Amino acid sequence: MPARIIGTGSYLPQRAVSNKELEKWVDTTDEWIRERTGIEQRHLAEQETTTSMAVEAALAAIRDAQIEAKEIDLIIVGTVSADMCFPSTACQVQSLIGADCAVAFDINAACAGFLFGLSIAQAYMQAGMAQTALVIGGETLSKMMDWQDRSTCVLFGDGAGAALVRKQERGIISLVQGSEGKRGMALTCQNRPVNNPLVKNDTALDHTRMDGREVYHFAVKTVPKAIENAMEKAGVASGEIKYFLLHQANLRIIESVAKKLGQPMEKFPTNLQKCGNISAGSVPVLLDHVNRSGMLQRGDKIVLAGFGAGLTWGAAVVEW
Ligand code: COA
């Protein structure tokens, strides 16, 4: 029994920071960032938190789907930048939107978090455990950056996106997921180290560290294969796909995937120019932007694909 996306929403922090502005903070140039990544600006949280952005995205999705929060019976938030270790972001969202009938939890699959959330929601529906799920990807990555490290801090942004998913006859046609923990050290952020009466440890909190080339090679090799697997599983040819909505990490990665799939770039909408890489928020924010700009008609087939730390990846073929 498939599940259908019935509404989307997103939220970006009020404050946009251009590449030019970044030049004041870190040894970089607008030209380098545009040429290597395509990014022109990103939004950074000031008043916003991961929870507040997830709530705004959720409320927008609820309005779009025209349902009541009480109809939601499952809330999954993909995030690596929760405001609190516990309670989960999902439980805070549940409380703030009044989705009192939902079971709520967070997942960590980094930039594939939204795709992993969709998979879990669909599995719950197949098992008869949920009817209406709210799947959110949201991040405040700016708090996890080393603002002296130009190789990472220029790439990421803050924001959240949400999709409401309902058990229906048509909708998500196929989903594939994968993980390769052996290569996980390519993109890391250490949590608090052991610190107790037995082990004294006053190490400062870690920041995001990345072997950019390793991640780049992983992405351009793994993502096209994952998309091909998802299309094969769905019995859908690439020519039938209207849009490929990929994780917005780097324009060069998206161009390489388009080339490998033999599809024109016009089928790959992007917003990384304005948003940077929002990790788990990236795919649902783009989906919402595409949905709200009226680019999707009922019955269109689209691909969603996320990839990142773990290393993890996921791809889905969805009938709109
Ligand atoms: N501004 C200016 N120069 C920079 C810079 C910046 N922000 N970041 C790095 N550089 C410099 C490096 O120091 C290096 O200088 P050197 O040649 O004097 O040593 C030079 O640019 C090239 O660095 P390199 O890391 O080899 O660049 P690259 O072409 O591999 O591009 C990335 C770097 C990060 C853009 C690219 O590897 C990438 O996009 N990787 C994938 C990352 C990703 O998508 N991560 C998220 C996945 S979820």
mmCIF file of C-alpha atoms and ligand atoms in Angstrom:
data_model
loop_
_atom_site.group_PDB
_atom_site.id
_atom_site.type_symbol
_atom_site.label_atom_id
_atom_site.label_comp_id
_atom_site.label_asym_id
_atom_site.label_seq_id
_atom_site.Cartn_x
_atom_site.Cartn_y
_atom_site.Cartn_z
ATOM 1 C CA MET A 1 0.000 0.000 0.000
ATOM 2 C CA PRO A 2 1.769 3.211 -1.090
ATOM 3 C CA ALA A 3 1.759 6.513 0.709
ATOM 4 C CA ARG A 4 1.114 9.858 -0.921
ATOM 5 C CA ILE A 5 2.642 13.264 -0.179
ATOM 6 C CA ILE A 6 -0.411 15.466 0.437
ATOM 7 C CA GLY A 7 1.239 18.695 1.559
ATOM 8 C CA THR A 8 4.604 20.406 1.920
ATOM 9 C CA GLY A 9 6.039 23.306 3.890
ATOM 10 C CA SER A 10 9.372 24.935 4.595
ATOM 11 C CA TYR A 11 11.037 27.668 6.593
ATOM 12 C CA LEU A 12 14.322 29.510 6.107
ATOM 13 C CA PRO A 13 15.818 31.880 8.691
ATOM 14 C CA GLN A 14 15.105 35.570 8.075
ATOM 15 C CA ARG A 15 18.803 36.399 7.742
ATOM 16 C CA ALA A 16 20.451 35.624 4.401
ATOM 17 C CA VAL A 17 24.257 35.814 4.295
ATOM 18 C CA SER A 18 25.896 36.355 0.915
ATOM 19 C CA ASN A 19 29.289 34.980 -0.119
ATOM 20 C CA LYS A 20 30.565 38.578 -0.082
ATOM 21 C CA GLU A 21 29.581 38.898 3.572
ATOM 22 C CA LEU A 22 31.388 35.633 4.342
ATOM 23 C CA GLU A 23 34.577 37.159 2.929
ATOM 24 C CA LYS A 24 34.612 39.362 6.052
ATOM 25 C CA TRP A 25 34.516 36.376 8.390
ATOM 26 C CA VAL A 26 36.749 33.792 6.734
ATOM 27 C CA ASP A 27 39.547 33.648 4.111
ATOM 28 C CA THR A 28 37.398 32.954 1.049
ATOM 29 C CA THR A 29 35.999 34.658 -2.043
ATOM 30 C CA ASP A 30 32.604 34.868 -3.660
ATOM 31 C CA GLU A 31 34.228 33.660 -6.890
ATOM 32 C CA TRP A 32 35.723 30.498 -5.294
ATOM 33 C CA ILE A 33 32.449 29.518 -3.642
ATOM 34 C CA ARG A 34 30.349 30.085 -6.790
ATOM 35 C CA GLU A 35 32.780 28.274 -9.075
ATOM 36 C CA ARG A 36 33.305 25.221 -6.855
ATOM 37 C CA THR A 37 29.793 24.851 -5.468
ATOM 38 C CA GLY A 38 27.230 27.148 -7.147
ATOM 39 C CA ILE A 39 26.278 28.603 -3.744
ATOM 40 C CA GLU A 40 25.622 32.381 -3.658
ATOM 41 C CA GLN A 41 24.123 32.771 -0.187
ATOM 42 C CA ARG A 42 22.756 30.778 2.713
ATOM 43 C CA HIS A 43 20.323 31.556 5.546
ATOM 44 C CA LEU A 44 21.715 31.529 9.087
ATOM 45 C CA ALA A 45 19.674 31.310 12.278
ATOM 46 C CA GLU A 46 19.649 34.202 14.708
ATOM 47 C CA GLN A 47 16.377 33.895 16.651
ATOM 48 C CA GLU A 48 15.442 30.587 15.015
ATOM 49 C CA THR A 49 16.146 27.112 16.389
ATOM 50 C CA THR A 50 15.882 23.674 14.797
ATOM 51 C CA THR A 51 12.570 23.192 16.626
ATOM 52 C CA SER A 52 11.104 26.591 15.717
ATOM 53 C CA MET A 53 11.947 26.096 12.019
ATOM 54 C CA ALA A 54 10.574 22.539 12.051
ATOM 55 C CA VAL A 55 7.344 23.882 13.580
ATOM 56 C CA GLU A 56 6.988 26.600 10.919
ATOM 57 C CA ALA A 57 7.599 24.056 8.149
ATOM 58 C CA ALA A 58 5.109 21.643 9.733
ATOM 59 C CA LEU A 59 2.397 24.296 10.069
ATOM 60 C CA ALA A 60 2.876 25.297 6.422
ATOM 61 C CA ALA A 61 2.559 21.639 5.353
ATOM 62 C CA ILE A 62 -0.602 21.240 7.442
ATOM 63 C CA ARG A 63 -2.117 24.329 5.765
ATOM 64 C CA ASP A 64 -1.082 23.030 2.338
ATOM 65 C CA ALA A 65 -2.653 19.606 2.983
ATOM 66 C CA GLN A 66 -5.729 21.201 4.610
ATOM 67 C CA ILE A 67 -5.823 18.748 7.477
ATOM 68 C CA GLU A 68 -5.987 19.085 11.270
ATOM 69 C CA ALA A 69 -2.866 18.478 13.363
ATOM 70 C CA LYS A 70 -4.841 15.925 15.383
ATOM 71 C CA GLU A 71 -5.081 13.699 12.283
ATOM 72 C CA ILE A 72 -1.302 13.167 12.367
ATOM 73 C CA ASP A 73 -0.362 9.870 14.008
ATOM 74 C CA LEU A 74 3.383 9.800 13.302
ATOM 75 C CA ILE A 75 6.028 12.553 13.410
ATOM 76 C CA ILE A 76 9.578 11.854 12.270
ATOM 77 C CA VAL A 77 12.255 14.542 12.301
ATOM 78 C CA GLY A 78 15.526 13.934 10.479
ATOM 79 C CA THR A 79 18.175 16.130 12.073
ATOM 80 C CA VAL A 80 21.794 16.133 13.208
ATOM 81 C CA SER A 81 21.438 19.492 14.957
ATOM 82 C CA ALA A 82 18.605 19.088 17.473
ATOM 83 C CA ASP A 83 18.353 21.843 20.066
ATOM 84 C CA MET A 84 18.340 19.295 22.874
ATOM 85 C CA CYS A 85 19.642 15.732 23.311
ATOM 86 C CA PHE A 86 16.204 15.030 24.725
ATOM 87 C CA PRO A 87 13.333 15.514 24.415
ATOM 88 C CA SER A 88 13.492 14.888 20.682
ATOM 89 C CA THR A 89 12.748 17.648 18.183
ATOM 90 C CA ALA A 90 9.790 15.562 17.014
ATOM 91 C CA CYS A 91 8.249 15.518 20.515
ATOM 92 C CA GLN A 92 8.688 19.299 20.798
ATOM 93 C CA VAL A 93 7.070 19.763 17.377
ATOM 94 C CA GLN A 94 4.209 17.480 18.443
ATOM 95 C CA SER A 95 3.567 19.641 21.491
ATOM 96 C CA LEU A 96 3.844 22.974 19.650
ATOM 97 C CA ILE A 97 1.539 22.065 16.746
ATOM 98 C CA GLY A 98 -0.963 20.166 18.887
ATOM 99 C CA ALA A 99 -0.559 16.793 17.157
ATOM 100 C CA ASP A 100 -1.627 15.043 20.348
ATOM 101 C CA CYS A 101 -2.401 11.692 18.699
ATOM 102 C CA ALA A 102 1.051 11.217 17.140
ATOM 103 C CA VAL A 103 4.003 9.068 18.109
ATOM 104 C CA ALA A 104 7.105 11.212 17.617
ATOM 105 C CA PHE A 105 10.834 10.579 17.318
ATOM 106 C CA ASP A 106 14.000 11.883 15.642
ATOM 107 C CA ILE A 107 16.320 10.016 13.303
ATOM 108 C CA ASN A 108 19.929 10.714 12.358
ATOM 109 C CA ALA A 109 20.712 9.904 8.754
ATOM 110 C CA ALA A 110 22.338 13.299 8.093
ATOM 111 C CA CYS A 111 21.580 14.639 4.609
ATOM 112 C CA ALA A 112 19.580 11.495 3.786
ATOM 113 C CA GLY A 113 17.401 12.101 6.864
ATOM 114 C CA PHE A 114 14.274 13.120 4.971
ATOM 115 C CA LEU A 115 14.494 10.104 2.627
ATOM 116 C CA PHE A 116 15.035 7.793 5.604
ATOM 117 C CA GLY A 117 12.054 9.421 7.331
ATOM 118 C CA LEU A 118 9.875 8.808 4.272
ATOM 119 C CA SER A 119 10.950 5.136 4.270
ATOM 120 C CA ILE A 120 10.037 4.721 7.922
ATOM 121 C CA ALA A 121 6.684 6.462 7.414
ATOM 122 C CA GLN A 122 5.858 4.192 4.498
ATOM 123 C CA ALA A 123 6.895 1.088 6.462
ATOM 124 C CA TYR A 124 4.650 2.165 9.373
ATOM 125 C CA MET A 125 1.770 2.535 6.919
ATOM 126 C CA GLN A 126 2.446 -0.849 5.327
ATOM 127 C CA ALA A 127 2.452 -2.383 8.814
ATOM 128 C CA GLY A 128 -0.869 -0.709 9.640
ATOM 129 C CA MET A 129 0.792 1.420 12.328
ATOM 130 C CA ALA A 130 0.110 4.872 10.845
ATOM 131 C CA GLN A 131 -2.277 6.666 8.488
ATOM 132 C CA THR A 132 -0.942 10.223 8.369
ATOM 133 C CA ALA A 133 2.725 11.029 8.927
ATOM 134 C CA LEU A 134 4.561 14.310 9.217
ATOM 135 C CA VAL A 135 8.122 13.878 7.935
ATOM 136 C CA ILE A 136 10.463 16.791 8.626
ATOM 137 C CA GLY A 137 14.106 17.499 7.843
ATOM 138 C CA GLY A 138 15.487 20.440 9.772
ATOM 139 C CA GLU A 139 18.900 21.769 10.741
ATOM 140 C CA THR A 140 20.758 24.577 12.439
ATOM 141 C CA LEU A 141 24.095 23.535 10.998
ATOM 142 C CA SER A 142 25.641 26.969 11.528
ATOM 143 C CA LYS A 143 26.127 26.186 15.230
ATOM 144 C CA MET A 144 28.198 23.115 14.302
ATOM 145 C CA MET A 145 30.643 24.850 11.969
ATOM 146 C CA ASP A 146 34.192 25.933 12.640
ATOM 147 C CA TRP A 147 33.894 29.502 11.338
ATOM 148 C CA GLN A 148 37.660 29.547 10.783
ATOM 149 C CA ASP A 149 37.497 26.504 8.462
ATOM 150 C CA ARG A 150 36.752 27.830 4.990
ATOM 151 C CA SER A 151 36.553 24.321 3.537
ATOM 152 C CA THR A 152 33.302 23.620 5.426
ATOM 153 C CA CYS A 153 31.625 26.774 6.805
ATOM 154 C CA VAL A 154 30.900 28.287 3.376
ATOM 155 C CA LEU A 155 28.914 25.238 2.260
ATOM 156 C CA PHE A 156 26.128 24.887 4.791
ATOM 157 C CA GLY A 157 22.942 26.739 5.756
ATOM 158 C CA ASP A 158 20.030 26.521 8.202
ATOM 159 C CA GLY A 159 16.364 25.719 7.530
ATOM 160 C CA ALA A 160 13.637 23.094 7.648
ATOM 161 C CA GLY A 161 11.225 21.390 5.282
ATOM 162 C CA ALA A 162 8.239 19.143 5.927
ATOM 163 C CA ALA A 163 5.945 16.798 4.047
ATOM 164 C CA LEU A 164 2.643 15.278 5.119
ATOM 165 C CA VAL A 165 2.303 11.710 3.952
ATOM 166 C CA ARG A 166 -0.960 9.785 3.932
ATOM 167 C CA LYS A 167 -1.725 6.115 3.316
ATOM 168 C CA GLN A 168 -3.298 6.077 -0.162
ATOM 169 C CA GLU A 169 -3.511 3.925 -3.268
ATOM 170 C CA ARG A 170 -1.008 5.965 -5.271
ATOM 171 C CA GLY A 171 2.049 7.988 -4.304
ATOM 172 C CA ILE A 172 5.512 6.806 -3.279
ATOM 173 C CA ILE A 173 6.241 4.071 -5.833
ATOM 174 C CA SER A 174 9.670 2.937 -4.699
ATOM 175 C CA LEU A 175 12.271 3.715 -2.071
ATOM 176 C CA VAL A 176 15.876 2.590 -1.787
ATOM 177 C CA GLN A 177 18.333 3.265 1.017
ATOM 178 C CA GLY A 178 21.959 2.468 1.712
ATOM 179 C CA SER A 179 24.727 2.999 4.242
ATOM 180 C CA GLU A 180 28.485 2.616 4.138
ATOM 181 C CA GLY A 181 29.744 3.103 7.676
ATOM 182 C CA LYS A 182 33.279 2.129 6.691
ATOM 183 C CA ARG A 183 33.651 5.501 4.939
ATOM 184 C CA GLY A 184 31.921 7.442 7.716
ATOM 185 C CA MET A 185 35.017 9.326 8.845
ATOM 186 C CA ALA A 186 34.843 11.390 5.631
ATOM 187 C CA LEU A 187 32.250 13.667 7.259
ATOM 188 C CA THR A 188 32.097 13.899 11.034
ATOM 189 C CA CYS A 189 31.122 15.921 14.076
ATOM 190 C CA GLN A 190 32.215 14.407 17.406
ATOM 191 C CA ASN A 191 29.644 14.458 20.230
ATOM 192 C CA ARG A 192 30.585 15.152 23.851
ATOM 193 C CA PRO A 193 33.494 12.926 24.894
ATOM 194 C CA VAL A 194 33.357 10.658 27.969
ATOM 195 C CA ASN A 195 33.508 12.949 30.989
ATOM 196 C CA ASN A 196 32.788 11.633 34.482
ATOM 197 C CA PRO A 197 34.510 11.200 37.857
ATOM 198 C CA LEU A 198 36.658 8.433 36.301
ATOM 199 C CA VAL A 199 37.675 10.332 33.152
ATOM 200 C CA LYS A 200 38.298 14.066 33.231
ATOM 201 C CA ASN A 201 37.748 15.581 29.837
ATOM 202 C CA ASP A 202 37.291 19.266 29.234
ATOM 203 C CA THR A 203 37.814 19.123 25.469
ATOM 204 C CA ALA A 204 35.842 21.832 23.695
ATOM 205 C CA LEU A 205 32.874 20.705 21.622
ATOM 206 C CA ASP A 206 33.857 19.559 18.136
ATOM 207 C CA HIS A 207 32.828 21.052 14.796
ATOM 208 C CA THR A 208 31.957 19.603 11.402
ATOM 209 C CA ARG A 209 34.980 18.148 9.605
ATOM 210 C CA MET A 210 34.962 16.924 6.058
ATOM 211 C CA ASP A 211 37.174 15.296 3.473
ATOM 212 C CA GLY A 212 35.463 17.164 0.632
ATOM 213 C CA ARG A 213 36.994 15.134 -2.185
ATOM 214 C CA GLU A 214 36.084 11.802 -0.600
ATOM 215 C CA VAL A 215 32.473 12.970 -0.140
ATOM 216 C CA TYR A 216 32.390 14.332 -3.689
ATOM 217 C CA HIS A 217 33.564 11.016 -5.188
ATOM 218 C CA PHE A 218 31.109 9.083 -3.033
ATOM 219 C CA ALA A 219 28.232 11.290 -4.184
ATOM 220 C CA VAL A 220 28.901 11.222 -7.922
ATOM 221 C CA LYS A 221 29.307 7.440 -7.876
ATOM 222 C CA THR A 222 26.580 6.381 -5.457
ATOM 223 C CA VAL A 223 23.722 8.784 -6.203
ATOM 224 C CA PRO A 224 23.176 7.900 -9.891
ATOM 225 C CA LYS A 225 23.196 4.191 -8.966
ATOM 226 C CA ALA A 226 20.680 4.729 -6.158
ATOM 227 C CA ILE A 227 18.394 6.676 -8.496
ATOM 228 C CA GLU A 228 18.685 3.980 -11.171
ATOM 229 C CA ASN A 229 17.842 1.333 -8.573
ATOM 230 C CA ALA A 230 14.804 3.301 -7.406
ATOM 231 C CA MET A 231 13.592 3.773 -11.007
ATOM 232 C CA GLU A 232 14.129 0.088 -11.794
ATOM 233 C CA LYS A 233 12.233 -0.937 -8.663
ATOM 234 C CA ALA A 234 9.406 1.415 -9.690
ATOM 235 C CA GLY A 235 9.414 0.186 -13.300
ATOM 236 C CA VAL A 236 9.809 3.798 -14.436
ATOM 237 C CA ALA A 237 12.284 4.991 -17.110
ATOM 238 C CA SER A 238 14.324 8.179 -16.589
ATOM 239 C CA GLY A 239 12.501 9.813 -19.521
ATOM 240 C CA GLU A 240 9.217 9.501 -17.572
ATOM 241 C CA ILE A 241 10.608 11.486 -14.619
ATOM 242 C CA LYS A 242 9.579 15.152 -14.673
ATOM 243 C CA TYR A 243 12.000 16.362 -12.008
ATOM 244 C CA PHE A 244 14.944 14.949 -10.083
ATOM 245 C CA LEU A 245 15.076 16.701 -6.707
ATOM 246 C CA LEU A 246 18.524 16.025 -5.327
ATOM 247 C CA HIS A 247 20.187 16.930 -2.065
ATOM 248 C CA GLN A 248 21.535 20.460 -2.597
ATOM 249 C CA ALA A 249 25.191 20.011 -1.669
ATOM 250 C CA ASN A 250 27.015 21.173 -4.777
ATOM 251 C CA LEU A 251 25.936 22.146 -8.301
ATOM 252 C CA ARG A 252 28.842 20.165 -9.773
ATOM 253 C CA ILE A 253 27.593 16.986 -8.080
ATOM 254 C CA ILE A 254 24.097 17.575 -9.500
ATOM 255 C CA GLU A 255 25.509 18.224 -12.995
ATOM 256 C CA SER A 256 27.539 15.026 -12.804
ATOM 257 C CA VAL A 257 24.479 12.987 -11.724
ATOM 258 C CA ALA A 258 22.413 14.513 -14.568
ATOM 259 C CA LYS A 259 25.113 13.565 -17.058
ATOM 260 C CA LYS A 260 25.378 10.001 -15.750
ATOM 261 C CA LEU A 261 21.609 9.597 -15.974
ATOM 262 C CA GLY A 262 21.606 11.140 -19.481
ATOM 263 C CA GLN A 263 19.039 13.732 -18.406
ATOM 264 C CA PRO A 264 19.044 17.522 -19.067
ATOM 265 C CA MET A 265 19.795 19.929 -16.213
ATOM 266 C CA GLU A 266 16.331 21.519 -16.733
ATOM 267 C CA LYS A 267 14.938 18.429 -14.988
ATOM 268 C CA PHE A 268 17.074 19.128 -11.899
ATOM 269 C CA PRO A 269 15.612 22.153 -10.079
ATOM 270 C CA THR A 270 18.058 23.701 -7.599
ATOM 271 C CA ASN A 271 17.905 26.176 -4.726
ATOM 272 C CA LEU A 272 21.404 25.659 -3.336
ATOM 273 C CA GLN A 273 22.313 29.041 -4.838
ATOM 274 C CA LYS A 274 20.092 30.709 -2.216
ATOM 275 C CA CYS A 275 20.081 28.121 0.598
ATOM 276 C CA GLY A 276 23.438 26.297 0.635
ATOM 277 C CA ASN A 277 23.454 22.745 1.962
ATOM 278 C CA ILE A 278 20.765 22.308 4.678
ATOM 279 C CA SER A 279 21.564 18.623 5.274
ATOM 280 C CA ALA A 280 18.294 16.838 6.212
ATOM 281 C CA GLY A 281 16.368 20.019 5.373
ATOM 282 C CA SER A 282 17.691 20.213 1.844
ATOM 283 C CA VAL A 283 15.378 17.825 -0.054
ATOM 284 C CA PRO A 284 12.098 18.807 1.703
ATOM 285 C CA VAL A 285 12.838 22.547 1.365
ATOM 286 C CA LEU A 286 13.471 22.089 -2.367
ATOM 287 C CA LEU A 287 10.361 19.910 -2.698
ATOM 288 C CA ASP A 288 8.297 22.647 -1.067
ATOM 289 C CA HIS A 289 9.791 25.373 -3.280
ATOM 290 C CA VAL A 290 9.017 23.304 -6.399
ATOM 291 C CA ASN A 291 5.516 22.451 -5.154
ATOM 292 C CA ARG A 292 4.698 26.057 -4.236
ATOM 293 C CA SER A 293 5.905 27.430 -7.536
ATOM 294 C CA GLY A 294 3.245 25.324 -9.260
ATOM 295 C CA MET A 295 5.717 23.114 -11.129
ATOM 296 C CA LEU A 296 4.008 19.852 -10.113
ATOM 297 C CA GLN A 297 0.770 18.434 -11.515
ATOM 298 C CA ARG A 298 -1.113 15.463 -10.113
ATOM 299 C CA GLY A 299 0.285 12.278 -11.690
ATOM 300 C CA ASP A 300 3.785 13.702 -12.363
ATOM 301 C CA LYS A 301 6.594 11.332 -11.501
ATOM 302 C CA ILE A 302 9.527 12.786 -9.598
ATOM 303 C CA VAL A 303 12.684 11.443 -7.999
ATOM 304 C CA LEU A 304 13.896 12.518 -4.555
ATOM 305 C CA ALA A 305 17.478 11.691 -3.548
ATOM 306 C CA GLY A 306 19.536 12.460 -0.450
ATOM 307 C CA PHE A 307 23.105 11.552 0.501
ATOM 308 C CA GLY A 308 25.664 12.497 3.101
ATOM 309 C CA ALA A 309 27.274 11.678 6.433
ATOM 310 C CA GLY A 310 27.210 8.097 7.594
ATOM 311 C CA LEU A 311 27.811 7.650 4.775
ATOM 312 C CA THR A 312 24.141 7.224 3.920
ATOM 313 C CA TRP A 313 21.920 7.673 0.900
ATOM 314 C CA GLY A 314 18.316 7.250 -0.145
ATOM 315 C CA ALA A 315 16.275 7.695 -3.322
ATOM 316 C CA ALA A 316 12.560 7.542 -4.059
ATOM 317 C CA VAL A 317 10.309 7.589 -7.108
ATOM 318 C CA VAL A 318 7.128 9.447 -6.243
ATOM 319 C CA GLU A 319 3.904 9.966 -8.173
ATOM 320 C CA TRP A 320 2.574 13.402 -7.279
HETATM 321 N N1 COA B 1 37.623 29.583 -0.252
HETATM 322 C C1 COA B 1 38.782 29.678 -0.904
HETATM 323 N N2 COA B 1 39.629 28.653 -1.051
HETATM 324 C C2 COA B 1 39.251 27.473 -0.503
HETATM 325 C C3 COA B 1 38.045 27.318 0.203
HETATM 326 C C4 COA B 1 37.230 28.449 0.307
HETATM 327 N N3 COA B 1 36.034 28.401 0.941
HETATM 328 N N4 COA B 1 37.968 26.047 0.623
HETATM 329 C C5 COA B 1 39.066 25.425 0.218
HETATM 330 N N5 COA B 1 39.859 26.280 -0.471
HETATM 331 C C6 COA B 1 41.141 26.025 -1.108
HETATM 332 C C7 COA B 1 41.900 24.884 -0.474
HETATM 333 O O1 COA B 1 42.631 25.330 0.634
HETATM 334 C C8 COA B 1 42.776 24.446 -1.605
HETATM 335 O O2 COA B 1 43.883 25.329 -1.684
HETATM 336 P P1 COA B 1 45.348 24.771 -2.076
HETATM 337 O O3 COA B 1 45.197 24.198 -3.453
HETATM 338 O O4 COA B 1 46.180 26.001 -2.007
HETATM 339 O O5 COA B 1 45.650 23.732 -1.043
HETATM 340 C C9 COA B 1 41.932 24.686 -2.845
HETATM 341 O O6 COA B 1 40.893 25.599 -2.439
HETATM 342 C C10 COA B 1 41.299 23.430 -3.388
HETATM 343 O O7 COA B 1 40.681 22.750 -2.317
HETATM 344 P P2 COA B 1 39.912 21.399 -2.548
HETATM 345 O O8 COA B 1 39.370 20.934 -1.249
HETATM 346 O O9 COA B 1 40.793 20.467 -3.322
HETATM 347 O O10 COA B 1 38.736 21.891 -3.508
HETATM 348 P P3 COA B 1 37.693 21.038 -4.279
HETATM 349 O O11 COA B 1 37.754 21.361 -5.684
HETATM 350 O O12 COA B 1 37.729 19.586 -3.872
HETATM 351 O O13 COA B 1 36.324 21.645 -3.711
HETATM 352 C C11 COA B 1 34.562 21.160 -2.186
HETATM 353 C C12 COA B 1 36.013 21.550 -2.335
HETATM 354 C C13 COA B 1 34.271 21.037 -0.704
HETATM 355 C C14 COA B 1 33.698 22.252 -2.771
HETATM 356 C C15 COA B 1 34.305 19.825 -2.919
HETATM 357 O O14 COA B 1 35.261 18.866 -2.544
HETATM 358 C C16 COA B 1 32.947 19.291 -2.620
HETATM 359 O O15 COA B 1 31.958 19.870 -2.970
HETATM 360 N N6 COA B 1 32.876 18.111 -1.977
HETATM 361 C C17 COA B 1 31.615 17.541 -1.601
HETATM 362 C C18 COA B 1 31.219 18.186 -0.311
HETATM 363 C C19 COA B 1 29.803 17.954 0.024
HETATM 364 O O16 COA B 1 28.963 17.973 -0.825
HETATM 365 N N7 COA B 1 29.568 17.758 1.311
HETATM 366 C C20 COA B 1 28.300 17.613 1.845
HETATM 367 C C21 COA B 1 27.741 16.286 1.548
HETATM 368 S S1 COA B 1 26.279 16.126 2.386
#
